[in-house]
RNA sequence: GCCGACGUAGCUCAGUGGUAGAGCAACUGAUUCGUAAUCAGUAGGUCCACAGUUCAAAUCUGUGCGUCGGCACCA
């Protein structure tokens, strides 16, 4: 006698078990048509599930956020059916819904190529058109294994074998096609609709392990309808326009070339941007009580052996040798061991702690070729690296201080939000279990104190300690770790860092490894995409272009440019013999933030016509005011006095 | 590193075995013009590299390098 509570708090009673389908029909034909699945006591299940006891039921329709996940998951099944129909002998493995879409991994000798997608997608549309009913079936475990093995589906059989014995094995049937699946699904393949598209093919290791076979993955995107699909595809196109590699070219910021794979050639414009960011960081670190140092590029192998890097990362280090000496020097992949060496010079007192040692450390790492990505993932990069030598008690307050600094800096760069991941002990790792317990507990406590919400990232810590990762997102939705904070008991131990405590005895400091931008290269890449090249004035490599309308204004234009330059602004003068339309277009495409146009009128009256990038308005301003205003605007955020120049006339 | 695609002028790209192309940019000349492309002309290429097939290779094959999309990796 189930009593079913609906979202409006009304209750319906039934004599016996009733399926969601029947319940929806009972409530009304509109709902019966719209319901795709239901939430039974909060759990998403098939509409065909019988409700046997008192429960609350919420129907999921196309409009609900949950619908997207159902559509995408079902689309993955449709993809698999289409592939097996077109390419018999292909084995299915797994195919989940993901952000914006779905994928399915197939095992076959010949991987799929882009050219296969059109036919597969057409077949998918056919299957959606067929409206095959999804039917759930609970099966015996051994029988299921035999069933899939008989079909030659070794991967599926393997998946079932690896499921815990307690797990109910369910199959989902759609027409002739069957898949092992936990569900839930919608009513039929028709519910997928036509708002999907196959996007790309890729290789992917079985179970994400590079020692396993490489499967052939097909990615698709799926939405509620064509309109949503179109707007997603449009968003992707827009995102592509802000790709840092493209804008890097357009703004002449940097280039990469074969002779120095994975290292950036910064051009004058890009280097201006870099230096602006570096100068800003140097001021912020200085104000936050860090001391800047500089340590060697080439360091003998023995130090890396002591630190444990040789053992863990030797394959990823650039090694240099010289003819006359039997030595292996490594280009430093990180600065921390060197910082410990500085710490160890002389005798340290507890009074010096926390000691915050910072370096814009130029590092080299031999990244796998497939990992390289524009300037975001390179083999030579500069970290805004620092190490805080402190006591156990100082871990939490130092973490809180760090997060406050990081948030403030991200905000100044225009990032209002970021995600935090907590990565705990990996395998293999250095150090003993007690230290790992201490380190993880300290970091958790620090997060609590600093009021940080994080997601757990199990087993992903550094080999010497747990870490927080601060993650920013690029234009096309890829996540990049930028900031980090790591608690380390291991390196101070290995490299023998110690200080004299209040008690006169020697103690081990803890080391907090921390970075905010992470690598300048990566951060600037993200920054370029964040602003789509339209930097705020303080970061823009070229801040003002003075452009003339007639050559009679050339002399005045030069005086205007000089006046801007005198305040430190980066100014270009465009006296070329082109129409003003062409000049506006050219400098707009180059993302110059301010265009100061001067013609006869301005020359006669001592004015400039200011035009902002992205706007169409022009503003006629007396030269001295324009200079004062832009100079004030170009002041980096950390140097800005509260409300420097009244914005009234701006 | 693995799977797939791609590599042609400074840039974006066309060119399926028979004399290497376009637009933009550059350069020269004309034009002095009021806020996203003025007109005309000129010049510009070891078609990523090496090897092979062929009478003939940008084009077909192999190897290498690089780039891109994923996977794996990311101290």
Short mmCIF file of C-alpha atoms (C1' of nucleotides) in Angstrom, two decimals, chain A residues 200 202-203 205 208 245 249 258 313 334 365 369-370 377 464 467 478 549 551 577 579 581 585 601-602 609 611, chain B residues 1-5 11-12 30-38 65-75:
data_model
loop_
_atom_site.label_atom_id
_atom_site.label_comp_id
_atom_site.label_asym_id
_atom_site.label_seq_id
_atom_site.Cartn_x
_atom_site.Cartn_y
_atom_site.Cartn_z
CA UNK A 200 36.43 14.01 -31.82
CA UNK A 202 41.08 10.02 -29.17
CA UNK A 203 43.13 7.22 -27.75
CA UNK A 205 44.09 3.63 -21.99
CA UNK A 208 43.30 4.93 -17.41
CA UNK A 245 48.33 30.75 -28.95
CA UNK A 249 50.36 35.70 -32.51
CA UNK A 258 61.18 23.48 -33.17
CA UNK A 313 62.23 12.21 -11.48
CA UNK A 334 62.63 23.07 -8.90
CA UNK A 365 61.68 19.70 -16.78
CA UNK A 369 56.19 15.36 -25.73
CA UNK A 370 52.47 14.73 -25.65
CA UNK A 377 52.80 23.30 -20.43
CA UNK A 464 57.20 14.38 0.01
CA UNK A 467 49.19 19.55 -1.12
CA UNK A 478 40.22 23.05 -19.28
CA UNK A 549 43.78 61.78 -39.16
CA UNK A 551 49.45 64.71 -41.63
CA UNK A 577 49.20 57.52 -44.48
CA UNK A 579 42.42 56.47 -43.29
CA UNK A 581 39.06 53.73 -40.21
CA UNK A 585 40.69 48.61 -37.18
CA UNK A 601 40.47 69.95 -34.59
CA UNK A 602 42.39 68.42 -31.67
CA UNK A 609 39.82 62.03 -28.88
CA UNK A 611 38.55 55.67 -27.93
"C1'" G B 1 55.47 8.23 -24.18
"C1'" C B 2 50.57 6.19 -26.53
"C1'" C B 3 46.20 6.86 -30.26
"C1'" G B 4 44.45 10.09 -34.19
"C1'" A B 5 44.83 14.41 -37.38
"C1'" C B 11 49.50 35.14 -41.22
"C1'" U B 12 44.88 32.35 -42.72
"C1'" A B 30 48.96 57.80 -55.72
"C1'" U B 31 45.40 59.51 -52.09
"C1'" U B 32 45.19 63.98 -46.57
"C1'" C B 33 40.63 61.37 -45.55
"C1'" G B 34 36.91 62.26 -38.53
"C1'" U B 35 36.66 56.43 -35.65
"C1'" A B 36 36.82 48.54 -37.49
"C1'" A B 37 39.85 47.52 -44.31
"C1'" U B 38 41.34 53.95 -50.09
"C1'" C B 65 61.01 16.19 -36.13
"C1'" G B 66 57.18 19.55 -34.84
"C1'" U B 67 52.10 21.25 -33.97
"C1'" C B 68 46.98 20.20 -32.66
"C1'" G B 69 42.97 17.02 -30.04
"C1'" G B 70 42.70 13.29 -26.38
"C1'" C B 71 45.01 9.47 -22.94
"C1'" A B 72 48.97 8.80 -19.58
"C1'" C B 73 52.37 12.18 -16.92
"C1'" C B 74 52.79 17.01 -14.17
"C1'" A B 75 58.17 17.09 -8.05
#
